[in-house]
Short mmCIF file of C-alpha atoms and ligand atoms in Angstrom, two decimals:
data_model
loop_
_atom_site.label_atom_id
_atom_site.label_comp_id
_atom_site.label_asym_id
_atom_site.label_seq_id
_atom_site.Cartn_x
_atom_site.Cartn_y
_atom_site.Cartn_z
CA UNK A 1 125.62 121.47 87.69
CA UNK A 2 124.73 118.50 90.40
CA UNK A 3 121.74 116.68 89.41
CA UNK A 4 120.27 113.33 91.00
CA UNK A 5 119.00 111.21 88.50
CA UNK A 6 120.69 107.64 89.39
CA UNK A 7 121.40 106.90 92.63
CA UNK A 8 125.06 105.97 91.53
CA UNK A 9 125.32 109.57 91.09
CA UNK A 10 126.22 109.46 94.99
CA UNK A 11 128.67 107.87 96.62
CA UNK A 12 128.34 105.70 99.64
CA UNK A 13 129.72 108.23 101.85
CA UNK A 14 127.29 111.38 100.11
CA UNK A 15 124.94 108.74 100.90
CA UNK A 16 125.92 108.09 104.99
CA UNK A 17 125.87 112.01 104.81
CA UNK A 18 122.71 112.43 103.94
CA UNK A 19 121.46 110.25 105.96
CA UNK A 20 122.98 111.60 108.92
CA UNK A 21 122.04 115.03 107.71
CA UNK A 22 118.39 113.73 107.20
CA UNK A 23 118.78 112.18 110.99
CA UNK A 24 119.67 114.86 112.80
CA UNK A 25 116.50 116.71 111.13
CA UNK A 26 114.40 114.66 112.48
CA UNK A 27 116.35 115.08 116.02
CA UNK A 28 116.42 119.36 115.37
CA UNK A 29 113.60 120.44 113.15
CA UNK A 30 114.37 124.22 114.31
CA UNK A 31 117.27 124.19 113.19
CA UNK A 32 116.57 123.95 109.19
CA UNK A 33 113.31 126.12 109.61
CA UNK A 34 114.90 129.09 107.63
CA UNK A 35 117.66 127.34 105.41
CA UNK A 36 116.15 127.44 102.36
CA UNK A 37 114.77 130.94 102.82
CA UNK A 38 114.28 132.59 99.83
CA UNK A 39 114.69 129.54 97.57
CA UNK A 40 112.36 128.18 95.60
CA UNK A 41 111.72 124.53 94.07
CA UNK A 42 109.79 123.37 91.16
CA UNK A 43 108.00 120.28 90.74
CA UNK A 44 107.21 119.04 87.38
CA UNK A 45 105.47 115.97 87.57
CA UNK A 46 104.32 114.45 84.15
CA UNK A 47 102.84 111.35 85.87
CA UNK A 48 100.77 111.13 88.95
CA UNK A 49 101.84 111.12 92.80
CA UNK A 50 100.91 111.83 96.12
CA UNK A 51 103.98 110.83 98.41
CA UNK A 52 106.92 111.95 96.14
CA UNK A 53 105.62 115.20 95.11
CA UNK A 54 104.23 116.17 98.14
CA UNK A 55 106.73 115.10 100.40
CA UNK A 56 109.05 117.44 98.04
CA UNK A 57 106.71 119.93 98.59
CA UNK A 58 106.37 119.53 102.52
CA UNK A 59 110.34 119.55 102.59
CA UNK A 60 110.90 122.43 100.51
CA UNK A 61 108.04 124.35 103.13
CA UNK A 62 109.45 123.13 106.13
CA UNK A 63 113.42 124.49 105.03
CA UNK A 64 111.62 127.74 104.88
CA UNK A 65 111.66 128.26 100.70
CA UNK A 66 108.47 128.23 98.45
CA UNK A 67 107.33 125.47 95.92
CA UNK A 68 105.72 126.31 92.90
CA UNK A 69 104.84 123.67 89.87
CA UNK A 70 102.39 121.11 88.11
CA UNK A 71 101.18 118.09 88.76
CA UNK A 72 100.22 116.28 85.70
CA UNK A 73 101.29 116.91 81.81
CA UNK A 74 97.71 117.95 80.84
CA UNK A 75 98.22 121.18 82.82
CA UNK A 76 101.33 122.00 81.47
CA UNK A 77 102.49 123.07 78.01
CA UNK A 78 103.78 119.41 76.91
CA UNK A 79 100.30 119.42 76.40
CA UNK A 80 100.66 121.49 73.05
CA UNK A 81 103.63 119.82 72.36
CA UNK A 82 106.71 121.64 74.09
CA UNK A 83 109.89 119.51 74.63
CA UNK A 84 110.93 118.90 78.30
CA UNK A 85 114.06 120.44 76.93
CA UNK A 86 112.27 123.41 76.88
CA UNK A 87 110.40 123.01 79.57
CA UNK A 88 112.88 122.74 81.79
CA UNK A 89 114.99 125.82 80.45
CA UNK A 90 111.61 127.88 81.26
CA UNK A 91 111.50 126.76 84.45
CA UNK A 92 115.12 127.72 85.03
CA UNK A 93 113.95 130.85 85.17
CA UNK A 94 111.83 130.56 87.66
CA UNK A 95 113.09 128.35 90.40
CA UNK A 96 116.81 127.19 92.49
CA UNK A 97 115.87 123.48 91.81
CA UNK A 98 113.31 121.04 90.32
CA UNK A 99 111.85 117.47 91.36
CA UNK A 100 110.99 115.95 88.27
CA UNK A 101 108.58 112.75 87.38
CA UNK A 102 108.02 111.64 83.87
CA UNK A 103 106.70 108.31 82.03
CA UNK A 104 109.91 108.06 79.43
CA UNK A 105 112.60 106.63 80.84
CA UNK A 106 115.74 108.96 80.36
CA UNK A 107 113.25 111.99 80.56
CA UNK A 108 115.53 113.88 83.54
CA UNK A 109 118.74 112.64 82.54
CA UNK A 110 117.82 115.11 79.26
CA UNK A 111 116.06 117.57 81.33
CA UNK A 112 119.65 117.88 83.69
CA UNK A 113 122.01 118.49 80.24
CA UNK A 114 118.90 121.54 79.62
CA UNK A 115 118.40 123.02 82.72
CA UNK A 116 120.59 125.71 84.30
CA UNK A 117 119.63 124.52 87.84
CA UNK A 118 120.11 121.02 89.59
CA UNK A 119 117.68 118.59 88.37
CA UNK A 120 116.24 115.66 90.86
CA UNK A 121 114.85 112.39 89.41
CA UNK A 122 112.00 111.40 90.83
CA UNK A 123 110.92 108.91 89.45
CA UNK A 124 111.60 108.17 85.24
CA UNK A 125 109.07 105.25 83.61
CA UNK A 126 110.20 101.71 84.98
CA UNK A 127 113.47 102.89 85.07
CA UNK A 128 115.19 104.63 88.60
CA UNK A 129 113.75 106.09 91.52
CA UNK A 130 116.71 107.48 93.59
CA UNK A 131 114.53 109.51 96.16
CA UNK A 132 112.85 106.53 96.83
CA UNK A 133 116.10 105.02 97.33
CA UNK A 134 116.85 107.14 99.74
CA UNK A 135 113.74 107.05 101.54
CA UNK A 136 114.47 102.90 101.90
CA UNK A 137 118.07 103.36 102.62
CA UNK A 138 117.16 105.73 105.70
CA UNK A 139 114.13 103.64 106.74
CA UNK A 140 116.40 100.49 106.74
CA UNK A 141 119.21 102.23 108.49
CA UNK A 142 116.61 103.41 111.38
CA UNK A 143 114.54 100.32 111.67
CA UNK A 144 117.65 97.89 111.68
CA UNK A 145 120.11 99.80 112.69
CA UNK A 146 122.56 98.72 109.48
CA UNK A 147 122.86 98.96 105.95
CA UNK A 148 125.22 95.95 105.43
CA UNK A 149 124.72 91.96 106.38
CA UNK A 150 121.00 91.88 105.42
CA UNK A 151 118.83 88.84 103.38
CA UNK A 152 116.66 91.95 101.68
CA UNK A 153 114.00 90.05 99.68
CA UNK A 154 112.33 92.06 97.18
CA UNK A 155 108.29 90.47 95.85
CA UNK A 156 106.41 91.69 93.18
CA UNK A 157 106.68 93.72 90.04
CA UNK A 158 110.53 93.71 89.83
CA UNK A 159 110.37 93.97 86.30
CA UNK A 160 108.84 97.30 86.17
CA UNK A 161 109.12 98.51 89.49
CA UNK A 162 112.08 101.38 89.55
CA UNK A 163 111.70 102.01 93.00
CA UNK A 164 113.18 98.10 93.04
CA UNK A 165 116.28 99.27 90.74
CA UNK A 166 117.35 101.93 92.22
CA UNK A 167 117.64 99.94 95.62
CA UNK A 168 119.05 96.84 94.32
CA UNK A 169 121.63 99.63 92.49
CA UNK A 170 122.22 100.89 95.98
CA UNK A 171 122.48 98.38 98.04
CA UNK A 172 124.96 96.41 95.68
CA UNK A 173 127.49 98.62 97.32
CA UNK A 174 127.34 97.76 100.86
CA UNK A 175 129.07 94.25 102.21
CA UNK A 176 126.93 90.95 103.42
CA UNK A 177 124.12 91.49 101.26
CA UNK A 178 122.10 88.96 100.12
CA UNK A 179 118.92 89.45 97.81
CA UNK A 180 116.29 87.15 97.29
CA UNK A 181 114.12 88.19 94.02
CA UNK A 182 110.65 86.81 94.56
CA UNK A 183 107.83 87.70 91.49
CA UNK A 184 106.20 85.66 88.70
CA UNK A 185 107.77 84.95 85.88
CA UNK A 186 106.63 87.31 83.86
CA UNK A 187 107.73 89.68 86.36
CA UNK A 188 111.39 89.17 87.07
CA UNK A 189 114.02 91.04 87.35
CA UNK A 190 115.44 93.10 84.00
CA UNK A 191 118.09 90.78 82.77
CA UNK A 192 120.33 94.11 82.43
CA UNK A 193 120.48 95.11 86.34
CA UNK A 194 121.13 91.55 87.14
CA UNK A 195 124.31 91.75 84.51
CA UNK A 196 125.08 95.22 85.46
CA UNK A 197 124.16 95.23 89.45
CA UNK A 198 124.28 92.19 90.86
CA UNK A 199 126.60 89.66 88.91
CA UNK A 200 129.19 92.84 87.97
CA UNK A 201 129.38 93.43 92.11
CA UNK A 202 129.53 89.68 92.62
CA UNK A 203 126.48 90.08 95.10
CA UNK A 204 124.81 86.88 96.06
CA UNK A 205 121.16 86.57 94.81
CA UNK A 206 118.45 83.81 94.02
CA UNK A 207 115.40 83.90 91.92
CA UNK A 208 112.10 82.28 92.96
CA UNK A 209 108.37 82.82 92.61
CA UNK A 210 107.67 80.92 96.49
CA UNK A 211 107.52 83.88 98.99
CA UNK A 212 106.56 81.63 102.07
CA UNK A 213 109.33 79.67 101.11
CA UNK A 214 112.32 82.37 101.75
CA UNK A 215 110.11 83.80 104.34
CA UNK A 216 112.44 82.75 107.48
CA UNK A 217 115.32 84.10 106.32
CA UNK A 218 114.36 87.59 105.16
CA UNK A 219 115.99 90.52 107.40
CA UNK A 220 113.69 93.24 104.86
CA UNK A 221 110.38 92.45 102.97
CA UNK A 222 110.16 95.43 100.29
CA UNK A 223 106.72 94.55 98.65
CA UNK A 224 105.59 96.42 95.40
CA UNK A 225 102.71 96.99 93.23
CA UNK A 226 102.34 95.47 90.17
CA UNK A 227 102.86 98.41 87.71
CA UNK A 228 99.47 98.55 85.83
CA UNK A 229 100.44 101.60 83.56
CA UNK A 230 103.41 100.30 81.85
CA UNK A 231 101.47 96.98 80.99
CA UNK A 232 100.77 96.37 77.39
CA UNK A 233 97.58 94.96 78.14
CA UNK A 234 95.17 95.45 80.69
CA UNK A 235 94.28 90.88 80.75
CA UNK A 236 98.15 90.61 81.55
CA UNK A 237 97.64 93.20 84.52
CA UNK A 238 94.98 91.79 85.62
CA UNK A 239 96.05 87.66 85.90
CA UNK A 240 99.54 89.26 87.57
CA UNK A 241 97.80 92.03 90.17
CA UNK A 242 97.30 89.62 93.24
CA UNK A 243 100.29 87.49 92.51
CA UNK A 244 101.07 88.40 95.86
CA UNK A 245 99.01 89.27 98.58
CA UNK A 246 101.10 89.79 102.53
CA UNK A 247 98.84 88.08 105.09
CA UNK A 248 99.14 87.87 108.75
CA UNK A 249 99.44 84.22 108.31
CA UNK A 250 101.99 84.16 105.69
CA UNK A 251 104.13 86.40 108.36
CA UNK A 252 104.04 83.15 110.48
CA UNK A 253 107.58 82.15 109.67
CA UNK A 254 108.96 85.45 109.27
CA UNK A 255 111.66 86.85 111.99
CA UNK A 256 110.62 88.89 114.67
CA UNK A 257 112.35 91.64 113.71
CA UNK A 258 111.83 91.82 109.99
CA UNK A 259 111.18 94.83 108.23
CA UNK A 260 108.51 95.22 105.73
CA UNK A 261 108.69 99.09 103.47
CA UNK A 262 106.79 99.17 100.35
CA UNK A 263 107.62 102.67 98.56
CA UNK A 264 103.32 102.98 98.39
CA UNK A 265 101.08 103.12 97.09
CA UNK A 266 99.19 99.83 98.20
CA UNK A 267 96.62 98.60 96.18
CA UNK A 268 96.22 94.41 97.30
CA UNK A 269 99.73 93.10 97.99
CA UNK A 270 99.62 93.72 101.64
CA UNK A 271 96.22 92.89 103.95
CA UNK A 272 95.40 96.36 105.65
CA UNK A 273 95.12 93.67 109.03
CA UNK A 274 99.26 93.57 108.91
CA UNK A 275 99.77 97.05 109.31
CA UNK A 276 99.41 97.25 113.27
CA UNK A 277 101.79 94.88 113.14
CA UNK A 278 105.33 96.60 114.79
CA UNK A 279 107.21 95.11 111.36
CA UNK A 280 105.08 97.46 109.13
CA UNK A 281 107.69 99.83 108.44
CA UNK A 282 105.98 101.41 105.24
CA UNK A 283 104.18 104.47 107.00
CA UNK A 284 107.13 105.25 108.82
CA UNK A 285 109.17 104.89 105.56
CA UNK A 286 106.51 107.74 104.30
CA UNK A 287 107.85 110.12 107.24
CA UNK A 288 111.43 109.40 106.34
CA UNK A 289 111.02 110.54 102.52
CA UNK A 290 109.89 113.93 103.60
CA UNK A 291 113.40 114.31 106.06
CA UNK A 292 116.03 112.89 103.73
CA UNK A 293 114.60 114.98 100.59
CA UNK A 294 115.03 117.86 103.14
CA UNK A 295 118.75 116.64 103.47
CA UNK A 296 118.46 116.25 99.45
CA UNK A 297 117.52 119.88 98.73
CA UNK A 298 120.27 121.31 100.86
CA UNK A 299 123.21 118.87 99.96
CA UNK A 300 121.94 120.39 96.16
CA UNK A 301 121.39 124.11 96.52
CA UNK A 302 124.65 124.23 98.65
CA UNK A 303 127.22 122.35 95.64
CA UNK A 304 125.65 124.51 92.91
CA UNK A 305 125.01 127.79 94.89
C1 NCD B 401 106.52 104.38 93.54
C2 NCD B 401 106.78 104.94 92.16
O1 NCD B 401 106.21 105.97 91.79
O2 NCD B 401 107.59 104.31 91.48
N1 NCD B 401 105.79 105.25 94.34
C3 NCD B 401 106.47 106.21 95.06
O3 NCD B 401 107.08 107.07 94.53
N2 NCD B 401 106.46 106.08 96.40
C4 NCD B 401 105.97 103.00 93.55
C5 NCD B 401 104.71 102.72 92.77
O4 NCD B 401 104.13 103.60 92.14
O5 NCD B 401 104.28 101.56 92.83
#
């Protein structure tokens, strides 16, 4: 059984595919209107969302299949205790393929070695996001018109933020790539994806907490939240949350063609005034998350039908 639940899962070229696949979507909606006819997806989503589940959701609609599901844990039996193990063997039953979203990390890896149909990770604790992943990759292969030679610098909660993982995971396979980590201290980059990612595929990367200082050379600005629920406090959240706030004035230096995606959602890191701004990339980035889970959904009901 095919599951997605790290983006290493698929190769560069399964990745170029889908990408293509999720292109030429966008270029012939009509086309896909009925391929998924008959099929039906499942989203179990343990933790809340409104892109990635919906966008699921609107892609699983617009292939022609049905969507059925929940949207948070207290609605579902895990809230008397059931296993996702279980879980997930029940909803076997029911549908061709499930989206799944849960706070413990490792949650769909055990969910995929359960189910009898493909599992998708989307989204495990502070651990991998590969839909998201996707989503960027697609975005930055649109907007730029490339997915190798880029300075990508990535500001904010990189120590929690798996949307962050994933890409760095991702993009570690493509040549010229330079990344430029820029949080607090407190927020840096997990010490085992710099080991395993970065340093393993020799990639060339530097640390700092100075975004206007690495602003001129940046070719992508991904900017995150600060990940409030997997804080152990709520004073650390709080003294960390505006680390980082995007200004139109702090895009002074910046290139003219920079591209700024956040995976959303916003909460301070990026002044609402910046998002007329042609380099605001992150609503388009919303659009492309619906198209290449379209391209998702197929790739996966086709390998395991
Ligand atoms: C991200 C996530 O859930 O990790 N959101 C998303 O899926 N687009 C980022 C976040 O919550 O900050």
């Amino acid at each position: 059984m095919r599951s997605l639940i790290s983006i290493l899962d698929l190769s560069v070229e399964e990745i170029d595919e889908l990408i293509a696949v999720a292109n030429d979507i966008i270029d012939n909606p009509k086309k896909y209107a009925e391929k998924c006819h008959g099929k039906k997806l499942a989203t179990l989503f343990f933790e809340p969302s409104t892109r990635t589940r919906l966008s699921f959701e609107a892609a699983m609609y617009e292939l022609g299949g049905n969507v059925l599901g929940f949207s948070e844990a207290q609605s579902s039996s895990a809230a008397k205790g059931e296993s996702v193990a279980d879980t997930v063997r029940t909803v076997s039953c029911y549908a061709d393929i499930i989206a799944m979203r849960h706070p413990k990390e490792g949650a769909p890896l055990v969910a995929s070695m359960k189910a009898t149909v493909p599992i998708i990770n989307a989204g495990d604790g502070g651990h991998n996001h590969p839909t998201q992943t996707l989503t960027d990759l697609l975005t930055i292969q649109r907007e730029k018109g490339r997915l190798n030679n880029l300075t990508v610098g990535f500001c904010g909660d990189l120590k929690f933020g798996r949307t962050v993982h994933s890409l760095i995971e991702a993009l570690s396979r493509y040549t010229g790539i330079k990344i430029i980590l820029i949080s607090p201290d407190e927020l840096k980059l997990p010490s085992y994806v710099k080991q395993d990612v970065l340093k393993k595929h020799n990639i060339e990367y530097v640390q700092t907490t100075d975004l206007e200082a690495v602003m001129p050379e940046l070719d992508i600005l991904y900017m995150t939240r600060v990940q409030r629920e997997r804080f152990f406090n709520e004073e650390d959240y709080l003294r960390l949350k505006d680390s980082y706030i995007l200004t139109p004035e702090k895009l002074k230096t910046a290139k003219s063609d920079l591209a700024i995606l956040h995976p959303l959602p916003r909460v301070n890191e990026i002044a609402v005034a910046i998002d007329d701004d042609p380099r605001a990339c992150y609503f388009r980035q919303v659009l492309n998350g619906k198209f290449v889970r379209m391209a998702l959904i197929l790739k996966l009901l086709e390998e395991n039908s």
